[in-house]
Amino acid sequence: MSQLPIAYVDVRFCAHATEDVDKVVMAVHNILPSDKLEDITFNRSCVEGHYGNPITFFETRIKDKETVRALVENLSVNLSSLDKEELGRTINRCVEKGSIYIRLDKQAALQGKIQFVTSDPIRIRIRFKKSKIEDVTEICREIGMLT
């Protein structure tokens, strides 16, 4: 696929008071294309949790076509076949209005692995230029995110 039909990718995550912010950021850097890290800037905001605990939120929107391609290829290559199968089975719940939502494990990412998780994730939103779930599913197959 010469030109990816992807408009942008959002990456969001948080670091709780019990987590080392630098390690959480390092985990996220491990899932991003290493040669594009200097081009990716995260907005950072601090809030107070329900019990007064500090939570630091990070978010960015990646629009650069080369960076988007490198990130999506990194996800496609490094997702396990089990995670790809799971995404295929649950894609109806992961796609909404032309976007696919993926949650990645911070602990695994810190070790350089990419795997799905349901709680306290690194949140990835890939916004496609097409909105039908069938089109998004086909694109995900073509780029290797589904088996």
Tab-separated table of N, CA and C in Angstrom:
chain	number	residue	atom	x	y	z
A	1	MET	N	0.862	-1.170	0.000
A	1	MET	CA	0.000	0.000	0.000
A	1	MET	C	0.908	1.232	0.000
A	2	SER	N	0.937	1.931	-1.122
A	2	SER	CA	1.863	3.057	-1.245
A	2	SER	C	1.473	4.237	-0.366
A	3	GLN	N	0.207	4.592	-0.359
A	3	GLN	CA	-0.233	5.710	0.477
A	3	GLN	C	-1.239	5.187	1.503
A	4	LEU	N	-0.910	5.332	2.758
A	4	LEU	CA	-1.802	4.858	3.812
A	4	LEU	C	-3.022	5.760	3.912
A	5	PRO	N	-4.206	5.182	3.947
A	5	PRO	CA	-5.417	5.990	4.107
A	5	PRO	C	-5.680	6.324	5.579
A	6	ILE	N	-4.662	6.894	6.224
A	6	ILE	CA	-4.751	7.249	7.642
A	6	ILE	C	-4.562	8.752	7.765
A	7	ALA	N	-5.481	9.406	8.466
A	7	ALA	CA	-5.412	10.860	8.640
A	7	ALA	C	-4.404	11.236	9.732
A	8	TYR	N	-4.454	10.520	10.854
A	8	TYR	CA	-3.552	10.813	11.969
A	8	TYR	C	-3.610	9.685	12.988
A	9	VAL	N	-2.682	9.742	13.943
A	9	VAL	CA	-2.661	8.800	15.065
A	9	VAL	C	-2.551	9.616	16.347
A	10	ASP	N	-3.442	9.345	17.296
A	10	ASP	CA	-3.367	9.952	18.626
A	10	ASP	C	-2.731	8.949	19.580
A	11	VAL	N	-1.853	9.436	20.437
A	11	VAL	CA	-1.246	8.606	21.481
A	11	VAL	C	-1.498	9.319	22.802
A	12	ARG	N	-2.097	8.605	23.753
A	12	ARG	CA	-2.400	9.168	25.072
A	12	ARG	C	-2.021	8.163	26.151
A	13	PHE	N	-1.539	8.697	27.254
A	13	PHE	CA	-1.232	7.832	28.394
A	13	PHE	C	-1.126	8.695	29.632
A	14	CYS	N	-1.133	8.037	30.776
A	14	CYS	CA	-0.976	8.778	32.023
A	14	CYS	C	0.030	8.066	32.915
A	15	ALA	N	0.592	8.849	33.812
A	15	ALA	CA	1.504	8.320	34.827
A	15	ALA	C	0.891	8.637	36.184
A	16	HIS	N	0.605	7.601	36.942
A	16	HIS	CA	0.015	7.765	38.270
A	16	HIS	C	1.112	8.067	39.296
A	17	ALA	N	0.695	8.487	40.473
A	17	ALA	CA	1.638	8.849	41.539
A	17	ALA	C	2.562	7.687	41.902
A	18	THR	N	2.077	6.467	41.744
A	18	THR	CA	2.871	5.289	42.100
A	18	THR	C	3.838	4.871	40.994
A	19	GLU	N	3.792	5.568	39.851
A	19	GLU	CA	4.644	5.210	38.721
A	19	GLU	C	5.764	6.235	38.541
A	20	ASP	N	6.865	5.782	38.032
A	20	ASP	CA	7.983	6.652	37.679
A	20	ASP	C	7.670	7.259	36.308
A	21	VAL	N	7.462	8.570	36.254
A	21	VAL	CA	7.074	9.246	35.011
A	21	VAL	C	8.082	8.963	33.901
A	22	ASP	N	9.363	8.995	34.222
A	22	ASP	CA	10.392	8.756	33.203
A	22	ASP	C	10.289	7.351	32.608
A	23	LYS	N	9.968	6.365	33.445
A	23	LYS	CA	9.822	4.994	32.941
A	23	LYS	C	8.584	4.860	32.063
A	24	VAL	N	7.506	5.532	32.429
A	24	VAL	CA	6.294	5.481	31.611
A	24	VAL	C	6.564	6.124	30.250
A	25	VAL	N	7.234	7.259	30.250
A	25	VAL	CA	7.592	7.922	28.986
A	25	VAL	C	8.510	7.018	28.161
A	26	MET	N	9.470	6.356	28.812
A	26	MET	CA	10.364	5.439	28.114
A	26	MET	C	9.571	4.292	27.487
A	27	ALA	N	8.583	3.776	28.205
A	27	ALA	CA	7.742	2.703	27.675
A	27	ALA	C	7.051	3.149	26.392
A	28	VAL	N	6.511	4.357	26.402
A	28	VAL	CA	5.831	4.878	25.213
A	28	VAL	C	6.833	5.077	24.081
A	29	HIS	N	7.999	5.587	24.393
A	29	HIS	CA	9.029	5.757	23.360
A	29	HIS	C	9.393	4.422	22.717
A	30	ASN	N	9.291	3.334	23.474
A	30	ASN	CA	9.603	2.010	22.934
A	30	ASN	C	8.620	1.550	21.868
A	31	ILE	N	7.402	2.079	21.864
A	31	ILE	CA	6.437	1.672	20.829
A	31	ILE	C	6.443	2.624	19.637
A	32	LEU	N	7.086	3.768	19.807
A	32	LEU	CA	7.155	4.751	18.727
A	32	LEU	C	8.380	4.473	17.855
A	33	PRO	N	8.333	4.886	16.587
A	33	PRO	CA	9.504	4.687	15.729
A	33	PRO	C	10.695	5.500	16.244
A	34	SER	N	11.791	4.826	16.552
A	34	SER	CA	12.931	5.485	17.204
A	34	SER	C	13.524	6.615	16.372
A	35	ASP	N	13.477	6.492	15.055
A	35	ASP	CA	14.048	7.546	14.214
A	35	ASP	C	13.129	8.755	14.067
A	36	LYS	N	11.934	8.685	14.656
A	36	LYS	CA	10.976	9.797	14.574
A	36	LYS	C	10.698	10.428	15.941
A	37	LEU	N	11.358	9.956	16.989
A	37	LEU	CA	11.073	10.446	18.344
A	37	LEU	C	11.240	11.957	18.477
A	38	GLU	N	12.249	12.511	17.847
A	38	GLU	CA	12.477	13.952	17.981
A	38	GLU	C	11.377	14.778	17.312
A	39	ASP	N	10.607	14.156	16.412
A	39	ASP	CA	9.514	14.858	15.732
A	39	ASP	C	8.192	14.773	16.496
A	40	ILE	N	8.153	13.981	17.558
A	40	ILE	CA	6.910	13.761	18.304
A	40	ILE	C	6.988	14.502	19.632
A	41	THR	N	6.056	15.417	19.840
A	41	THR	CA	6.006	16.204	21.070
A	41	THR	C	4.705	15.905	21.800
A	42	PHE	N	4.809	15.623	23.080
A	42	PHE	CA	3.625	15.345	23.894
A	42	PHE	C	3.226	16.577	24.689
A	43	ASN	N	1.928	16.851	24.717
A	43	ASN	CA	1.392	17.849	25.638
A	43	ASN	C	1.257	17.164	26.985
A	44	ARG	N	1.601	17.875	28.042
A	44	ARG	CA	1.601	17.295	29.389
A	44	ARG	C	0.708	18.140	30.281
A	45	SER	N	-0.154	17.468	31.041
A	45	SER	CA	-0.986	18.183	32.009
A	45	SER	C	-1.056	17.368	33.293
A	46	CYS	N	-1.133	18.076	34.410
A	46	CYS	CA	-1.192	17.423	35.713
A	46	CYS	C	-2.554	17.691	36.336
A	47	VAL	N	-3.140	16.642	36.871
A	47	VAL	CA	-4.429	16.756	37.549
A	47	VAL	C	-4.342	16.034	38.883
A	48	GLU	N	-5.359	16.227	39.672
A	48	GLU	CA	-5.431	15.561	40.966
A	48	GLU	C	-6.481	14.466	40.882
A	49	GLY	N	-6.112	13.263	41.312
A	49	GLY	CA	-7.033	12.141	41.305
A	49	GLY	C	-8.083	12.264	42.401
A	50	HIS	N	-8.987	11.314	42.450
A	50	HIS	CA	-10.101	11.314	43.394
A	50	HIS	C	-9.639	11.413	44.849
A	51	TYR	N	-8.510	10.802	45.154
A	51	TYR	CA	-7.999	10.802	46.524
A	51	TYR	C	-6.864	11.806	46.722
A	52	GLY	N	-6.757	12.776	45.819
A	52	GLY	CA	-5.729	13.799	45.938
A	52	GLY	C	-4.383	13.405	45.356
A	53	ASN	N	-4.326	12.233	44.746
A	53	ASN	CA	-3.079	11.761	44.163
A	53	ASN	C	-2.816	12.459	42.821
A	54	PRO	N	-1.557	12.805	42.556
A	54	PRO	CA	-1.248	13.456	41.279
A	54	PRO	C	-1.252	12.454	40.119
A	55	ILE	N	-1.817	12.874	38.995
A	55	ILE	CA	-1.820	12.087	37.762
A	55	ILE	C	-1.311	13.000	36.654
A	56	THR	N	-0.347	12.518	35.902
A	56	THR	CA	0.202	13.293	34.791
A	56	THR	C	-0.280	12.679	33.484
A	57	PHE	N	-0.976	13.483	32.679
A	57	PHE	CA	-1.485	13.032	31.390
A	57	PHE	C	-0.581	13.522	30.271
A	58	PHE	N	-0.385	12.668	29.283
A	58	PHE	CA	0.392	13.004	28.096
A	58	PHE	C	-0.459	12.688	26.872
A	59	GLU	N	-0.376	13.542	25.850
A	59	GLU	CA	-1.080	13.244	24.607
A	59	GLU	C	-0.415	13.949	23.437
A	60	THR	N	-0.554	13.326	22.275
A	60	THR	CA	-0.045	13.915	21.042
A	60	THR	C	-0.893	13.439	19.876
A	61	ARG	N	-0.885	14.210	18.818
A	61	ARG	CA	-1.520	13.820	17.556
A	61	ARG	C	-0.419	13.834	16.501
A	62	ILE	N	-0.239	12.693	15.863
A	62	ILE	CA	0.797	12.546	14.839
A	62	ILE	C	0.125	12.622	13.476
A	63	LYS	N	0.490	13.630	12.689
A	63	LYS	CA	-0.093	13.826	11.361
A	63	LYS	C	0.910	13.605	10.232
A	64	ASP	N	2.194	13.708	10.544
A	64	ASP	CA	3.225	13.534	9.524
A	64	ASP	C	3.119	12.136	8.907
A	65	LYS	N	2.981	12.068	7.585
A	65	LYS	CA	2.727	10.799	6.898
A	65	LYS	C	3.823	9.764	7.136
A	66	GLU	N	5.074	10.191	7.115
A	66	GLU	CA	6.175	9.249	7.336
A	66	GLU	C	6.167	8.704	8.764
A	67	THR	N	5.880	9.566	9.719
A	67	THR	CA	5.842	9.142	11.120
A	67	THR	C	4.659	8.214	11.363
A	68	VAL	N	3.504	8.544	10.779
A	68	VAL	CA	2.323	7.681	10.892
A	68	VAL	C	2.634	6.312	10.304
A	69	ARG	N	3.221	6.292	9.120
A	69	ARG	CA	3.556	5.021	8.472
A	69	ARG	C	4.518	4.208	9.351
A	70	ALA	N	5.555	4.844	9.865
A	70	ALA	CA	6.539	4.143	10.700
A	70	ALA	C	5.893	3.584	11.965
A	71	LEU	N	4.999	4.349	12.589
A	71	LEU	CA	4.327	3.879	13.803
A	71	LEU	C	3.419	2.696	13.506
A	72	VAL	N	2.616	2.803	12.461
A	72	VAL	CA	1.691	1.719	12.110
A	72	VAL	C	2.463	0.463	11.712
A	73	GLU	N	3.541	0.627	10.967
A	73	GLU	CA	4.364	-0.534	10.605
A	73	GLU	C	4.970	-1.176	11.848
A	74	ASN	N	5.422	-0.363	12.798
A	74	ASN	CA	5.983	-0.885	14.042
A	74	ASN	C	4.936	-1.694	14.808
A	75	LEU	N	3.717	-1.174	14.879
A	75	LEU	CA	2.639	-1.913	15.543
A	75	LEU	C	2.368	-3.224	14.812
A	76	SER	N	2.252	-3.156	13.491
A	76	SER	CA	1.924	-4.341	12.696
A	76	SER	C	2.977	-5.432	12.831
A	77	VAL	N	4.234	-5.044	12.811
A	77	VAL	CA	5.329	-6.016	12.877
A	77	VAL	C	5.444	-6.625	14.271
A	78	ASN	N	5.195	-5.834	15.303
A	78	ASN	CA	5.469	-6.284	16.671
A	78	ASN	C	4.271	-6.815	17.447
A	79	LEU	N	3.068	-6.673	16.916
A	79	LEU	CA	1.917	-7.298	17.577
A	79	LEU	C	2.017	-8.809	17.403
A	80	SER	N	1.718	-9.548	18.444
A	80	SER	CA	1.746	-11.006	18.347
A	80	SER	C	0.579	-11.488	17.493
A	81	SER	N	0.709	-12.698	16.980
A	81	SER	CA	-0.384	-13.263	16.183
A	81	SER	C	-1.640	-13.424	17.038
A	82	LEU	N	-1.480	-13.699	18.337
A	82	LEU	CA	-2.647	-13.803	19.224
A	82	LEU	C	-3.367	-12.466	19.359
A	83	ASP	N	-2.600	-11.376	19.510
A	83	ASP	CA	-3.220	-10.054	19.603
A	83	ASP	C	-3.885	-9.669	18.283
A	84	LYS	N	-3.264	-10.030	17.166
A	84	LYS	CA	-3.870	-9.749	15.860
A	84	LYS	C	-5.180	-10.515	15.693
A	85	GLU	N	-5.188	-11.767	16.144
A	85	GLU	CA	-6.421	-12.565	16.093
A	85	GLU	C	-7.489	-11.957	16.995
A	86	GLU	N	-7.093	-11.543	18.192
A	86	GLU	CA	-8.030	-10.917	19.131
A	86	GLU	C	-8.609	-9.637	18.539
A	87	LEU	N	-7.776	-8.839	17.918
A	87	LEU	CA	-8.255	-7.615	17.280
A	87	LEU	C	-9.250	-7.950	16.176
A	88	GLY	N	-8.971	-8.987	15.413
A	88	GLY	CA	-9.900	-9.419	14.366
A	88	GLY	C	-11.244	-9.850	14.927
A	89	ARG	N	-11.222	-10.538	16.069
A	89	ARG	CA	-12.475	-11.002	16.692
A	89	ARG	C	-13.276	-9.863	17.312
A	90	THR	N	-12.578	-8.842	17.794
A	90	THR	CA	-13.252	-7.770	18.538
A	90	THR	C	-13.290	-6.445	17.787
A	91	ILE	N	-12.997	-6.474	16.500
A	91	ILE	CA	-12.856	-5.220	15.761
A	91	ILE	C	-14.129	-4.380	15.789
A	92	ASN	N	-15.285	-5.018	15.870
A	92	ASN	CA	-16.543	-4.251	15.946
A	92	ASN	C	-16.597	-3.372	17.188
A	93	ARG	N	-15.930	-3.787	18.261
A	93	ARG	CA	-15.897	-2.977	19.488
A	93	ARG	C	-14.758	-1.965	19.486
A	94	CYS	N	-13.772	-2.176	18.617
A	94	CYS	CA	-12.586	-1.308	18.594
A	94	CYS	C	-12.689	-0.170	17.588
A	95	VAL	N	-13.636	-0.275	16.653
A	95	VAL	CA	-13.765	0.738	15.603
A	95	VAL	C	-15.010	1.569	15.850
A	96	GLU	N	-14.820	2.884	15.771
A	96	GLU	CA	-15.945	3.808	15.915
A	96	GLU	C	-15.687	5.030	15.042
A	97	LYS	N	-16.621	5.345	14.183
A	97	LYS	CA	-16.562	6.539	13.327
A	97	LYS	C	-15.223	6.683	12.608
A	98	GLY	N	-14.756	5.613	12.003
A	98	GLY	CA	-13.536	5.672	11.208
A	98	GLY	C	-12.237	5.630	11.991
A	99	SER	N	-12.306	5.357	13.273
A	99	SER	CA	-11.100	5.251	14.103
A	99	SER	C	-11.050	3.879	14.755
A	100	ILE	N	-9.844	3.345	14.871
A	100	ILE	CA	-9.663	2.114	15.634
A	100	ILE	C	-8.925	2.485	16.918
A	101	TYR	N	-9.407	1.944	18.018
A	101	TYR	CA	-8.852	2.241	19.342
A	101	TYR	C	-8.120	1.010	19.854
A	102	ILE	N	-6.860	1.203	20.205
A	102	ILE	CA	-6.014	0.110	20.670
A	102	ILE	C	-5.435	0.498	22.026
A	103	ARG	N	-5.396	-0.458	22.946
A	103	ARG	CA	-4.827	-0.228	24.278
A	103	ARG	C	-3.625	-1.138	24.457
A	104	LEU	N	-2.486	-0.516	24.740
A	104	LEU	CA	-1.244	-1.269	24.866
A	104	LEU	C	-0.734	-1.261	26.306
A	105	ASP	N	-0.098	-2.345	26.673
A	105	ASP	CA	0.416	-2.568	28.022
A	105	ASP	C	1.679	-1.735	28.270
A	106	LYS	N	1.646	-0.884	29.301
A	106	LYS	CA	2.805	-0.048	29.641
A	106	LYS	C	3.990	-0.898	30.103
A	107	GLN	N	3.728	-1.911	30.923
A	107	GLN	CA	4.814	-2.752	31.440
A	107	GLN	C	5.506	-3.510	30.314
A	108	ALA	N	4.714	-4.066	29.400
A	108	ALA	CA	5.299	-4.779	28.260
A	108	ALA	C	6.089	-3.812	27.385
A	109	ALA	N	5.540	-2.612	27.169
A	109	ALA	CA	6.223	-1.612	26.337
A	109	ALA	C	7.563	-1.214	26.950
A	110	LEU	N	7.627	-1.158	28.266
A	110	LEU	CA	8.888	-0.831	28.934
A	110	LEU	C	9.962	-1.869	28.606
A	111	GLN	N	9.517	-3.109	28.378
A	111	GLN	CA	10.436	-4.197	28.015
A	111	GLN	C	10.617	-4.312	26.501
A	112	GLY	N	10.043	-3.357	25.751
A	112	GLY	CA	10.196	-3.356	24.301
A	112	GLY	C	9.210	-4.232	23.565
A	113	LYS	N	8.148	-4.669	24.246
A	113	LYS	CA	7.144	-5.534	23.621
A	113	LYS	C	5.857	-4.745	23.404
A	114	ILE	N	5.119	-5.126	22.383
A	114	ILE	CA	3.828	-4.500	22.114
A	114	ILE	C	2.759	-5.557	22.315
A	115	GLN	N	1.883	-5.333	23.314
A	115	GLN	CA	0.783	-6.268	23.541
A	115	GLN	C	-0.418	-5.527	24.102
A	116	PHE	N	-1.589	-6.097	23.820
A	116	PHE	CA	-2.836	-5.485	24.256
A	116	PHE	C	-3.044	-5.664	25.751
A	117	VAL	N	-3.808	-4.741	26.325
A	117	VAL	CA	-4.171	-4.788	27.732
A	117	VAL	C	-5.501	-4.061	27.874
A	118	THR	N	-6.221	-4.327	28.950
A	118	THR	CA	-7.508	-3.653	29.142
A	118	THR	C	-7.464	-2.548	30.181
A	119	SER	N	-6.498	-2.600	31.106
A	119	SER	CA	-6.489	-1.577	32.149
A	119	SER	C	-5.192	-0.774	32.131
A	120	ASP	N	-5.302	0.507	32.484
A	120	ASP	CA	-4.180	1.437	32.593
A	120	ASP	C	-3.248	1.374	31.380
A	121	PRO	N	-3.807	1.599	30.184
A	121	PRO	CA	-3.027	1.399	28.964
A	121	PRO	C	-2.366	2.657	28.407
A	122	ILE	N	-1.564	2.416	27.393
A	122	ILE	CA	-1.166	3.446	26.437
A	122	ILE	C	-2.269	3.385	25.384
A	123	ARG	N	-2.960	4.475	25.190
A	123	ARG	CA	-4.094	4.481	24.257
A	123	ARG	C	-3.652	4.987	22.887
A	124	ILE	N	-3.956	4.193	21.874
A	124	ILE	CA	-3.641	4.547	20.495
A	124	ILE	C	-4.964	4.662	19.736
A	125	ARG	N	-5.133	5.770	19.037
A	125	ARG	CA	-6.294	5.947	18.158
A	125	ARG	C	-5.758	6.192	16.758
A	126	ILE	N	-6.097	5.308	15.839
A	126	ILE	CA	-5.712	5.489	14.446
A	126	ILE	C	-6.950	5.960	13.699
A	127	ARG	N	-6.893	7.176	13.166
A	127	ARG	CA	-8.029	7.768	12.445
A	127	ARG	C	-7.825	7.553	10.956
A	128	PHE	N	-8.717	6.769	10.363
A	128	PHE	CA	-8.641	6.454	8.945
A	128	PHE	C	-9.377	7.502	8.119
A	129	LYS	N	-9.052	7.558	6.845
A	129	LYS	CA	-9.720	8.493	5.939
A	129	LYS	C	-11.044	7.931	5.445
A	130	LYS	N	-11.351	6.704	5.825
A	130	LYS	CA	-12.628	6.063	5.498
A	130	LYS	C	-13.313	5.727	6.812
A	131	SER	N	-14.647	5.708	6.799
A	131	SER	CA	-15.339	5.531	8.075
A	131	SER	C	-16.101	4.216	8.219
A	132	LYS	N	-16.348	3.495	7.142
A	132	LYS	CA	-17.079	2.231	7.260
A	132	LYS	C	-16.205	1.181	7.929
A	133	ILE	N	-16.813	0.421	8.815
A	133	ILE	CA	-16.053	-0.599	9.548
A	133	ILE	C	-15.438	-1.619	8.600
A	134	GLU	N	-16.135	-1.933	7.513
A	134	GLU	CA	-15.605	-2.884	6.536
A	134	GLU	C	-14.322	-2.346	5.900
A	135	ASP	N	-14.319	-1.044	5.582
A	135	ASP	CA	-13.128	-0.424	4.988
A	135	ASP	C	-11.965	-0.414	5.978
A	136	VAL	N	-12.256	-0.050	7.226
A	136	VAL	CA	-11.217	-0.014	8.259
A	136	VAL	C	-10.645	-1.415	8.479
A	137	THR	N	-11.516	-2.418	8.517
A	137	THR	CA	-11.071	-3.803	8.696
A	137	THR	C	-10.152	-4.221	7.555
A	138	GLU	N	-10.541	-3.902	6.333
A	138	GLU	CA	-9.727	-4.263	5.166
A	138	GLU	C	-8.365	-3.562	5.197
A	139	ILE	N	-8.356	-2.290	5.553
A	139	ILE	CA	-7.091	-1.552	5.643
A	139	ILE	C	-6.197	-2.178	6.713
A	140	CYS	N	-6.779	-2.516	7.857
A	140	CYS	CA	-6.004	-3.150	8.939
A	140	CYS	C	-5.409	-4.474	8.481
A	141	ARG	N	-6.150	-5.234	7.679
A	141	ARG	CA	-5.617	-6.486	7.127
A	141	ARG	C	-4.444	-6.196	6.187
A	142	GLU	N	-4.634	-5.206	5.314
A	142	GLU	CA	-3.598	-4.877	4.328
A	142	GLU	C	-2.300	-4.413	4.986
A	143	ILE	N	-2.410	-3.697	6.098
A	143	ILE	CA	-1.194	-3.202	6.752
A	143	ILE	C	-0.633	-4.191	7.776
A	144	GLY	N	-1.301	-5.331	7.945
A	144	GLY	CA	-0.761	-6.394	8.785
A	144	GLY	C	-1.149	-6.350	10.248
A	145	MET	N	-2.169	-5.554	10.592
A	145	MET	CA	-2.600	-5.501	11.990
A	145	MET	C	-3.584	-6.611	12.334
A	146	LEU	N	-4.130	-7.257	11.320
A	146	LEU	CA	-5.052	-8.376	11.513
A	146	LEU	C	-4.525	-9.581	10.750
A	147	THR	N	-4.858	-10.772	11.246
A	147	THR	CA	-4.471	-11.984	10.512
A	147	THR	C	-5.632	-12.486	9.708
